[in-house]
Short mmCIF file of C-alpha atoms and ligand atoms in Angstrom, two decimals:
data_model
loop_
_atom_site.label_atom_id
_atom_site.label_comp_id
_atom_site.label_asym_id
_atom_site.label_seq_id
_atom_site.Cartn_x
_atom_site.Cartn_y
_atom_site.Cartn_z
CA MET G 1 -13.06 21.90 -19.68
CA ILE G 2 -10.69 19.19 -18.45
CA ASP G 3 -7.64 20.30 -16.64
CA ARG G 4 -4.41 19.33 -18.18
CA ALA G 5 -2.89 16.31 -16.47
CA ARG G 6 0.66 15.88 -15.43
CA LEU G 7 3.15 12.89 -15.91
CA PHE G 8 5.01 12.10 -12.85
CA VAL G 9 8.19 9.83 -12.83
CA ILE G 10 9.19 8.16 -9.65
CA SER G 11 12.69 6.32 -9.49
CA GLY G 12 14.79 4.92 -6.77
CA PRO G 13 16.96 1.91 -5.82
CA SER G 14 15.24 -1.45 -5.37
CA GLY G 15 14.47 -1.35 -1.52
CA SER G 16 13.93 2.30 -1.38
CA GLY G 17 10.09 1.49 -0.65
CA LYS G 18 8.86 3.50 -3.90
CA SER G 19 6.15 0.77 -4.64
CA SER G 20 4.79 0.78 -1.27
CA LEU G 21 4.99 4.72 -1.07
CA ILE G 22 3.27 5.08 -4.46
CA SER G 23 0.32 2.77 -3.96
CA ASP G 24 -0.40 4.24 -0.40
CA VAL G 25 -0.08 7.85 -1.66
CA ILE G 26 -2.29 6.99 -4.68
CA LYS G 27 -5.23 5.70 -2.21
CA SER G 28 -5.42 8.79 -0.46
CA MET G 29 -5.44 11.16 -3.56
CA ASP G 30 -7.91 11.76 -6.32
CA ASN G 31 -6.94 12.02 -9.78
CA PHE G 32 -3.62 10.19 -9.77
CA GLU G 33 -2.96 6.64 -11.13
CA LYS G 34 -0.06 4.35 -11.71
CA SER G 35 0.96 3.15 -15.18
CA ILE G 36 1.17 -0.56 -15.56
CA SER G 37 4.20 -1.59 -17.37
CA ALA G 38 5.21 -4.55 -19.39
CA THR G 39 8.06 -6.96 -18.28
CA THR G 40 9.87 -9.94 -19.23
CA ARG G 41 10.87 -10.49 -15.56
CA PRO G 42 9.15 -13.45 -14.06
CA LYS G 43 5.93 -12.83 -11.98
CA ARG G 44 6.80 -13.14 -8.14
CA SER G 45 4.28 -14.88 -5.84
CA GLY G 46 1.19 -12.55 -5.28
CA GLU G 47 1.67 -10.61 -8.47
CA ILE G 48 -1.07 -10.42 -10.81
CA HIS G 49 -0.89 -10.00 -14.52
CA GLY G 50 -2.56 -6.69 -15.53
CA ARG G 51 -2.23 -5.28 -12.01
CA ASN G 52 1.17 -5.22 -11.03
CA TYR G 53 2.85 -5.63 -14.68
CA TYR G 54 1.90 -6.91 -17.94
CA PHE G 55 4.13 -10.27 -17.89
CA VAL G 56 5.30 -11.03 -21.42
CA SER G 57 7.81 -13.14 -23.22
CA PRO G 58 11.03 -11.51 -24.65
CA GLU G 59 9.31 -12.17 -28.20
CA GLU G 60 6.19 -10.29 -27.37
CA PHE G 61 8.20 -7.46 -25.79
CA ARG G 62 10.50 -7.17 -28.83
CA GLU G 63 7.24 -6.92 -30.95
CA MET G 64 5.78 -4.25 -28.74
CA ILE G 65 9.12 -2.12 -29.36
CA ASP G 66 9.02 -2.72 -33.14
CA ARG G 67 5.55 -1.60 -33.22
CA GLY G 68 6.43 1.67 -31.19
CA SER G 69 4.14 0.61 -28.25
CA PHE G 70 6.43 2.01 -25.59
CA LEU G 71 6.72 5.58 -24.27
CA GLU G 72 10.20 4.32 -22.95
CA TRP G 73 11.70 1.09 -22.19
CA ALA G 74 15.01 -0.25 -20.70
CA VAL G 75 16.90 -3.29 -19.51
CA TYR G 76 17.06 -3.69 -15.75
CA ALA G 77 18.99 -6.77 -14.24
CA GLY G 78 18.82 -8.80 -17.30
CA TYR G 79 14.87 -8.16 -17.95
CA TYR G 80 13.03 -5.82 -20.24
CA TYR G 81 10.66 -3.22 -18.70
CA GLY G 82 8.71 -0.86 -20.51
CA THR G 83 5.69 1.74 -20.36
CA PRO G 84 2.76 1.40 -22.85
CA GLU G 85 2.44 4.75 -24.52
CA ASN G 86 -1.18 4.69 -25.57
CA PHE G 87 -2.68 3.69 -22.04
CA VAL G 88 -0.69 6.59 -20.30
CA MET G 89 -1.44 9.27 -23.01
CA GLU G 90 -5.17 8.31 -22.99
CA LYS G 91 -5.35 8.76 -19.18
CA LEU G 92 -3.50 12.22 -19.26
CA SER G 93 -5.88 13.29 -22.28
CA ILE G 94 -8.83 12.69 -19.93
CA GLY G 95 -7.08 14.64 -16.94
CA ILE G 96 -5.90 11.89 -14.88
CA ASN G 97 -2.03 12.55 -13.41
CA MET G 98 -0.24 9.44 -14.25
CA ILE G 99 2.70 8.16 -12.09
CA LEU G 100 5.38 6.11 -13.93
CA GLU G 101 7.33 4.00 -11.35
CA ILE G 102 10.56 3.50 -13.68
CA GLU G 103 14.22 2.97 -13.45
CA VAL G 104 16.79 5.71 -14.39
CA GLN G 105 17.48 5.00 -17.88
CA GLY G 106 13.59 4.93 -18.71
CA ALA G 107 13.28 8.36 -16.69
CA MET G 108 16.19 9.89 -18.79
CA GLN G 109 14.14 8.96 -22.02
CA ILE G 110 10.96 10.81 -20.58
CA MET G 111 13.02 13.70 -19.58
CA LYS G 112 13.85 14.00 -23.26
CA LYS G 113 10.41 13.36 -24.47
CA ILE G 114 8.04 15.20 -22.25
CA ASP G 115 8.55 18.80 -21.47
CA ASP G 116 6.54 19.35 -18.27
CA ALA G 117 6.93 15.82 -16.66
CA TYR G 118 8.03 16.04 -12.87
CA PHE G 119 10.71 13.62 -11.70
CA ILE G 120 11.13 12.19 -8.29
CA PHE G 121 13.86 10.17 -6.71
CA ILE G 122 13.21 8.00 -3.59
CA THR G 123 16.08 6.87 -1.71
CA THR G 124 17.43 5.99 1.97
CA THR G 125 20.51 7.34 3.37
CA ILE G 126 20.88 4.74 6.03
CA PRO G 127 23.85 2.51 5.14
CA GLY G 128 22.78 -1.19 4.47
CA GLN G 129 19.03 -0.36 4.55
CA LEU G 130 18.47 -1.27 1.12
CA ARG G 131 20.10 -4.70 1.67
CA GLU G 132 18.16 -5.27 4.83
CA ARG G 133 14.84 -4.38 3.32
CA LEU G 134 15.46 -6.54 0.24
CA ILE G 135 16.28 -9.49 2.34
CA LYS G 136 13.19 -8.96 4.53
CA ARG G 137 11.07 -8.69 1.43
CA GLY G 138 11.99 -12.04 0.60
CA THR G 139 10.95 -12.01 -3.00
CA ASP G 140 14.52 -12.20 -4.61
CA SER G 141 17.40 -14.62 -4.45
CA ILE G 142 20.66 -13.60 -2.80
CA GLU G 143 22.13 -13.50 -6.24
CA GLU G 144 19.25 -11.15 -7.31
CA ILE G 145 19.66 -8.88 -4.43
CA GLU G 146 23.38 -8.34 -4.95
CA LYS G 147 22.58 -7.70 -8.74
CA ARG G 148 19.98 -4.98 -7.54
CA LEU G 149 22.39 -3.46 -5.00
CA GLU G 150 24.99 -2.99 -7.62
CA ILE G 151 22.53 -1.32 -9.95
CA ALA G 152 21.47 0.79 -6.90
CA GLU G 153 24.95 2.46 -6.71
CA LYS G 154 24.89 3.44 -10.24
CA GLU G 155 21.30 4.87 -9.94
CA GLN G 156 22.45 7.19 -7.21
CA LYS G 157 24.51 9.05 -9.66
CA TYR G 158 21.32 9.98 -11.81
CA LYS G 159 19.59 11.60 -8.64
CA LYS G 160 20.89 15.09 -9.44
CA TYR G 161 18.74 15.07 -12.60
CA TYR G 162 15.58 14.84 -10.62
CA ASP G 163 13.36 17.73 -9.61
CA CYS G 164 13.07 16.60 -6.18
CA ILE G 165 14.59 13.91 -3.80
CA ILE G 166 12.62 12.02 -1.03
CA VAL G 167 14.54 10.35 1.77
CA ASN G 168 12.75 7.25 2.85
CA ASN G 169 14.40 6.71 6.32
CA ASN G 170 11.15 6.80 7.97
CA TYR G 171 8.08 5.55 6.13
CA ASN G 172 5.40 7.76 7.46
CA GLU G 173 7.42 10.90 6.91
CA ALA G 174 8.27 9.86 3.26
CA LEU G 175 4.59 9.29 2.54
CA LYS G 176 3.66 12.67 3.90
CA ASN G 177 6.32 14.42 1.79
CA LEU G 178 5.59 12.52 -1.25
CA LYS G 179 1.95 13.55 -0.97
CA SER G 180 2.97 17.22 -0.54
CA VAL G 181 5.22 17.05 -3.45
CA LEU G 182 2.66 15.70 -5.62
CA ILE G 183 -0.05 18.16 -4.81
CA GLU G 184 2.60 21.04 -5.14
CA ALA G 185 3.86 19.85 -8.42
CA ASP G 186 0.22 19.14 -9.77
CA GLY G 187 -0.75 22.82 -9.01
CA LYS G 188 2.14 24.12 -10.77
CA VAL G 189 1.51 22.61 -14.25
CA SER G 190 0.34 25.23 -16.87
CA LYS G 191 -3.54 24.37 -17.16
P1 5GP L 1 10.98 -4.98 -10.01
O1 5GP L 1 11.49 -5.97 -10.80
O2 5GP L 1 11.59 -4.73 -8.68
O3 5GP L 1 9.48 -4.90 -10.22
O4 5GP L 1 11.50 -3.51 -10.92
C1 5GP L 1 12.86 -3.13 -11.27
C2 5GP L 1 13.08 -1.93 -11.73
O5 5GP L 1 12.22 -1.67 -12.96
C3 5GP L 1 12.55 -0.89 -10.69
O6 5GP L 1 13.32 0.18 -10.66
C4 5GP L 1 11.21 -0.31 -11.57
O7 5GP L 1 10.83 1.00 -11.01
C5 5GP L 1 11.64 -0.36 -12.87
N1 5GP L 1 10.39 -0.53 -13.93
C6 5GP L 1 9.40 -1.04 -13.60
N2 5GP L 1 8.36 -0.83 -14.58
C7 5GP L 1 9.32 -0.07 -15.72
C8 5GP L 1 9.19 0.42 -16.98
O8 5GP L 1 8.08 0.26 -17.47
N3 5GP L 1 10.13 1.18 -17.54
C9 5GP L 1 11.30 1.21 -16.96
N4 5GP L 1 12.48 1.93 -17.51
N5 5GP L 1 11.57 0.78 -15.62
C10 5GP L 1 10.58 0.02 -14.99
#
């Protein structure tokens, strides 16, 4: 018999380090995979279609919405982002825990749809750290960074809806905490 898998939703402001934390935690755990979203955002250098995202045109994205392809979708900083439903549901049905790295509006949609999903919010409490990390990352223009920081402030208001908050002021500590939370929450799903 296959154990019932769980859906994990991880959100957090741009620059909170959530992508790195998720990719590192998955490497050290069996049975957890990250879902690959579709987006209309332009590809950054180093990103690969089908690995980081499915990069699609706004027309293709809207067709996917019309076909009901998304478990959730939202607009973030002027671009569409969405989770393909079939992929996630198929993985869950064969016993693989799935992680969605999505922003808060999408997370709220999942909260209404999926009863036993587990919600984690990753953030930093050091003033100015998000800005510093985004500048250091070097993937976004200053204009884009300002937009993301503005969204980050609004996103903080949603953290009260999450099951757990992980503070990433220190990377290794946050990684350890994230791993413990995933193990603990996986064990609690009714199988
Ligand atoms: P980025 O452009 O930095 O890759 O992502 C911007 C924001 O969109 C991040 O908060 C990321 O978690 C979120 N995001 C990525 N994929 C999805 C998705 O499928 N749905 C939603 N709602 N947000 C997403």
